[in-house]
Amino acid sequence: DIVMTQSPDSLAVSLGERATINCKSSQSVLYSSDNKNYLAWYQQKPGQPPKVLIYWASTRESGVPDRFSGSGSGTDFTLTISSLQAEDVAVYYCQQYSTTPRTFGQGTKLQIK
Amino acid sequence: QVQLVQSEAEMKKPGASVKVSCEASGFTFIGSYIHWVRQAPGQGLEWMGWINPNSGGTKYTQNFQGRVTMTRDTSISTVYMDLNRLRSDDTAVYYCARGVNGDYSWFDRWGQGTLVTVSS
Protein backbone atom coordinates (compact mmCIF):
# COMPACT_ATOMS: atom_id res chain seq x y z
CA ASP A 1 0.00 0.00 0.00
CA ILE A 2 1.14 3.56 -0.66
CA VAL A 3 1.59 5.44 2.60
CA MET A 4 0.77 9.16 2.48
CA THR A 5 2.47 11.28 5.12
CA GLN A 6 1.47 14.88 5.69
CA SER A 7 3.38 17.58 7.52
CA PRO A 8 2.79 19.29 9.77
CA ASP A 9 -0.03 17.61 11.71
CA SER A 10 -1.31 21.03 12.71
CA LEU A 11 -0.63 24.55 11.63
CA ALA A 12 -1.58 28.03 12.89
CA VAL A 13 -1.33 30.92 10.46
CA SER A 14 -2.37 34.56 10.71
CA LEU A 15 -5.19 35.87 8.56
CA GLY A 16 -3.87 37.03 5.22
CA GLU A 17 -0.67 35.01 5.53
CA ARG A 18 0.43 32.00 3.50
CA ALA A 19 -0.27 28.45 4.65
CA THR A 20 1.71 25.49 3.28
CA ILE A 21 0.90 21.82 3.80
CA ASN A 22 3.16 19.04 2.56
CA CYS A 23 2.35 15.52 1.50
CA LYS A 24 4.83 12.74 0.77
CA SER A 25 3.94 9.40 -0.79
CA SER A 26 5.92 6.22 -0.12
CA GLN A 27 6.11 5.58 -3.87
CA SER A 28 5.62 7.70 -6.92
CA VAL A 29 2.06 8.53 -7.98
CA LEU A 30 3.24 9.85 -11.35
CA TYR A 31 2.26 7.64 -14.25
CA SER A 32 4.55 7.85 -17.25
CA SER A 33 1.78 6.69 -19.59
CA ASP A 34 -0.09 9.97 -19.20
CA ASN A 35 2.46 12.07 -17.26
CA LYS A 36 -0.10 12.78 -14.56
CA ASN A 37 0.23 12.75 -10.80
CA TYR A 38 -2.69 10.85 -9.26
CA LEU A 39 -2.92 13.09 -6.22
CA ALA A 40 -5.85 15.07 -4.79
CA TRP A 41 -6.33 17.49 -1.91
CA TYR A 42 -9.50 17.74 0.19
CA GLN A 43 -10.78 20.18 2.77
CA GLN A 44 -13.01 18.96 5.60
CA LYS A 45 -14.85 21.24 7.98
CA PRO A 46 -16.43 19.93 11.20
CA GLY A 47 -19.62 17.95 10.63
CA GLN A 48 -19.21 18.04 6.84
CA PRO A 49 -17.97 15.57 4.25
CA PRO A 50 -14.65 16.30 2.56
CA LYS A 51 -14.62 18.64 -0.41
CA VAL A 52 -12.14 18.28 -3.25
CA LEU A 53 -9.92 21.30 -3.83
CA ILE A 54 -7.22 20.03 -6.20
CA TYR A 55 -6.81 16.95 -8.42
CA TRP A 56 -4.03 15.79 -10.76
CA ALA A 57 -1.83 17.46 -8.09
CA SER A 58 -2.36 20.96 -9.45
CA THR A 59 -5.77 21.27 -11.16
CA ARG A 60 -8.15 23.38 -9.13
CA GLU A 61 -11.72 22.08 -8.87
CA SER A 62 -14.36 24.36 -10.35
CA GLY A 63 -15.53 26.95 -7.82
CA VAL A 64 -12.50 26.65 -5.56
CA PRO A 65 -10.95 30.06 -4.82
CA ASP A 66 -7.69 30.74 -6.61
CA ARG A 67 -5.86 31.29 -3.33
CA PHE A 68 -5.68 27.47 -3.20
CA SER A 69 -2.95 25.91 -5.33
CA GLY A 70 -1.26 22.54 -5.58
CA SER A 71 2.22 21.67 -6.74
CA GLY A 72 4.73 18.85 -6.79
CA SER A 73 5.38 15.65 -8.66
CA GLY A 74 6.36 12.05 -8.07
CA THR A 75 6.39 11.65 -4.31
CA ASP A 76 6.41 15.19 -2.93
CA PHE A 77 3.45 17.54 -3.04
CA THR A 78 2.36 20.84 -1.54
CA LEU A 79 -0.96 22.56 -0.95
CA THR A 80 -0.62 26.32 -0.61
CA ILE A 81 -3.20 28.82 0.56
CA SER A 82 -1.80 32.14 -0.54
CA SER A 83 -3.75 34.40 1.82
CA LEU A 84 -5.54 32.66 4.66
CA GLN A 85 -9.19 33.50 5.22
CA ALA A 86 -11.23 32.69 8.31
CA GLU A 87 -13.36 30.21 6.35
CA ASP A 88 -10.24 28.16 5.51
CA VAL A 89 -10.07 26.75 9.04
CA ALA A 90 -10.42 23.02 8.43
CA VAL A 91 -8.58 19.73 8.22
CA TYR A 92 -6.82 19.10 4.92
CA TYR A 93 -6.10 15.67 3.45
CA CYS A 94 -4.04 14.52 0.52
CA GLN A 95 -5.04 11.31 -1.28
CA GLN A 96 -3.48 9.15 -3.94
CA TYR A 97 -5.73 7.48 -6.48
CA SER A 98 -3.07 5.72 -8.54
CA THR A 99 -3.27 2.31 -6.89
CA THR A 100 -5.55 0.15 -4.81
CA PRO A 101 -6.14 0.70 -2.00
CA ARG A 102 -6.64 4.44 -2.35
CA THR A 103 -4.95 6.01 0.63
CA PHE A 104 -5.17 9.31 2.45
CA GLY A 105 -2.73 11.30 4.49
CA GLN A 106 -3.43 11.54 8.20
CA GLY A 107 -4.71 15.10 7.86
CA THR A 108 -3.40 18.56 8.75
CA LYS A 109 -5.45 20.76 11.04
CA LEU A 110 -5.27 24.40 9.99
CA GLN A 111 -6.16 27.11 12.49
CA ILE A 112 -5.92 30.88 12.80
CA LYS A 113 -3.04 32.27 14.82
CA GLN B 1 -27.48 19.37 -9.32
CA VAL B 2 -25.26 16.40 -8.56
CA GLN B 3 -26.29 14.83 -5.27
CA LEU B 4 -25.58 11.73 -3.26
CA VAL B 5 -28.11 11.23 -0.47
CA GLN B 6 -27.39 8.59 2.14
CA SER B 7 -29.60 6.69 4.56
CA GLU B 8 -30.07 7.66 8.17
CA ALA B 9 -27.87 6.83 11.14
CA GLU B 10 -27.86 3.27 12.47
CA MET B 11 -27.16 1.71 15.83
CA LYS B 12 -26.09 -1.93 15.83
CA LYS B 13 -24.85 -4.56 18.23
CA PRO B 14 -21.51 -6.32 17.79
CA GLY B 15 -21.79 -9.20 15.35
CA ALA B 16 -24.72 -7.68 13.49
CA SER B 17 -24.80 -6.32 9.92
CA VAL B 18 -25.58 -2.87 8.55
CA LYS B 19 -26.68 -1.78 5.09
CA VAL B 20 -26.13 1.84 4.09
CA SER B 21 -27.71 3.26 0.95
CA CYS B 22 -26.57 6.08 -1.32
CA GLU B 23 -29.03 7.52 -3.85
CA ALA B 24 -27.58 9.41 -6.79
CA SER B 25 -29.23 12.21 -8.72
CA GLY B 26 -28.28 14.93 -11.16
CA PHE B 27 -25.87 12.81 -13.20
CA THR B 28 -25.73 9.62 -15.25
CA PHE B 29 -25.73 6.95 -12.55
CA ILE B 30 -24.00 4.29 -14.63
CA GLY B 31 -21.36 6.74 -15.80
CA SER B 32 -19.33 7.08 -12.59
CA TYR B 33 -17.82 4.75 -10.04
CA ILE B 34 -19.09 5.09 -6.49
CA HIS B 35 -16.58 4.70 -3.67
CA TRP B 36 -17.11 4.19 0.04
CA VAL B 37 -14.92 5.92 2.62
CA ARG B 38 -15.28 5.79 6.36
CA GLN B 39 -14.14 8.04 9.18
CA ALA B 40 -13.99 6.90 12.80
CA PRO B 41 -14.72 9.59 15.43
CA GLY B 42 -11.94 12.16 15.47
CA GLN B 43 -9.90 10.14 12.98
CA GLY B 44 -8.85 10.33 9.33
CA LEU B 45 -10.33 8.93 6.14
CA GLU B 46 -10.22 5.24 5.22
CA TRP B 47 -11.12 4.00 1.74
CA MET B 48 -13.21 0.82 1.67
CA GLY B 49 -13.75 0.09 -2.01
CA TRP B 50 -15.74 0.94 -5.10
CA ILE B 51 -18.60 -0.28 -7.21
CA ASN B 52 -19.06 0.28 -10.91
CA PRO B 53 -22.82 0.93 -11.20
CA ASN B 54 -22.76 0.04 -14.88
CA SER B 55 -21.37 -3.49 -14.57
CA GLY B 56 -21.88 -4.13 -10.87
CA GLY B 57 -18.18 -4.86 -10.61
CA THR B 58 -16.53 -4.17 -7.27
CA LYS B 59 -13.14 -3.81 -5.66
CA TYR B 60 -12.59 -3.85 -1.92
CA THR B 61 -9.60 -3.06 0.21
CA GLN B 62 -7.99 -6.05 1.88
CA ASN B 63 -8.97 -4.72 5.32
CA PHE B 64 -12.65 -5.41 4.59
CA GLN B 65 -12.42 -8.48 2.37
CA GLY B 66 -15.06 -10.97 3.36
CA ARG B 67 -17.01 -8.48 5.46
CA VAL B 68 -18.13 -5.87 2.96
CA THR B 69 -20.41 -6.16 -0.05
CA MET B 70 -21.29 -3.31 -2.41
CA THR B 71 -24.30 -3.60 -4.68
CA ARG B 72 -26.45 -1.37 -6.82
CA ASP B 73 -29.99 -1.00 -8.08
CA THR B 74 -29.88 0.86 -11.36
CA SER B 75 -33.68 1.25 -11.46
CA ILE B 76 -33.51 3.66 -8.52
CA SER B 77 -29.94 4.96 -8.99
CA THR B 78 -28.88 3.65 -5.61
CA VAL B 79 -25.81 1.86 -4.34
CA TYR B 80 -25.57 -0.07 -1.10
CA MET B 81 -22.77 -0.92 1.25
CA ASP B 82 -23.27 -3.97 3.47
CA LEU B 83 -20.86 -4.52 6.34
CA ASN B 84 -21.25 -7.65 8.48
CA ARG B 85 -19.77 -9.08 11.67
CA LEU B 86 -19.69 -5.57 13.08
CA ARG B 87 -17.21 -4.70 15.81
CA SER B 88 -17.01 -1.68 18.07
CA ASP B 89 -14.17 -0.28 15.99
CA ASP B 90 -16.51 -0.16 12.97
CA THR B 91 -18.19 2.81 14.66
CA ALA B 92 -17.70 5.56 12.10
CA VAL B 93 -19.31 7.90 9.62
CA TYR B 94 -19.61 6.12 6.30
CA TYR B 95 -19.51 8.22 3.14
CA CYS B 96 -20.25 7.41 -0.47
CA ALA B 97 -18.37 9.49 -3.00
CA ARG B 98 -18.36 9.79 -6.77
CA GLY B 99 -15.28 9.00 -8.78
CA VAL B 100 -15.86 11.20 -11.77
CA ASN B 101 -12.94 9.94 -13.85
CA GLY B 102 -13.52 6.19 -13.92
CA ASP B 103 -11.79 3.78 -11.59
CA TYR B 104 -8.67 5.88 -10.93
CA SER B 105 -10.31 9.10 -9.91
CA TRP B 106 -10.50 11.74 -7.25
CA PHE B 107 -13.85 12.09 -5.46
CA ASP B 108 -15.72 15.15 -6.64
CA ARG B 109 -19.04 14.69 -4.82
CA TRP B 110 -19.72 13.15 -1.44
CA GLY B 111 -22.81 12.02 0.37
CA GLN B 112 -23.67 13.66 3.67
CA GLY B 113 -22.43 10.66 5.62
CA THR B 114 -24.15 7.96 7.67
CA LEU B 115 -23.14 7.42 11.29
CA VAL B 116 -23.01 3.77 12.23
CA THR B 117 -22.63 3.13 15.94
CA VAL B 118 -21.71 -0.37 17.12
CA SER B 119 -22.30 -0.92 20.80
CA SER B 120 -23.64 -3.60 23.10
Coordinates of C-alpha atoms in Angstrom, one line a residue, chain A residues 2 11 13 21 31 33 35 42 44 53 57 59 63 65 71 76 79 89-91 98-99 103-104 112:
Chain A
I2 CA 1.1 3.6 -0.7
L11 CA -0.6 24.6 11.6
V13 CA -1.3 30.9 10.5
I21 CA 0.9 21.8 3.8
Y31 CA 2.3 7.6 -14.2
S33 CA 1.8 6.7 -19.6
N35 CA 2.5 12.1 -17.3
Y42 CA -9.5 17.7 0.2
Q44 CA -13.0 19.0 5.6
L53 CA -9.9 21.3 -3.8
A57 CA -1.8 17.5 -8.1
T59 CA -5.8 21.3 -11.2
G63 CA -15.5 26.9 -7.8
P65 CA -10.9 30.1 -4.8
S71 CA 2.2 21.7 -6.7
D76 CA 6.4 15.2 -2.9
L79 CA -1.0 22.6 -1.0
V89 CA -10.1 26.8 9.0
A90 CA -10.4 23.0 8.4
V91 CA -8.6 19.7 8.2
S98 CA -3.1 5.7 -8.5
T99 CA -3.3 2.3 -6.9
T103 CA -5.0 6.0 0.6
F104 CA -5.2 9.3 2.4
I112 CA -5.9 30.9 12.8

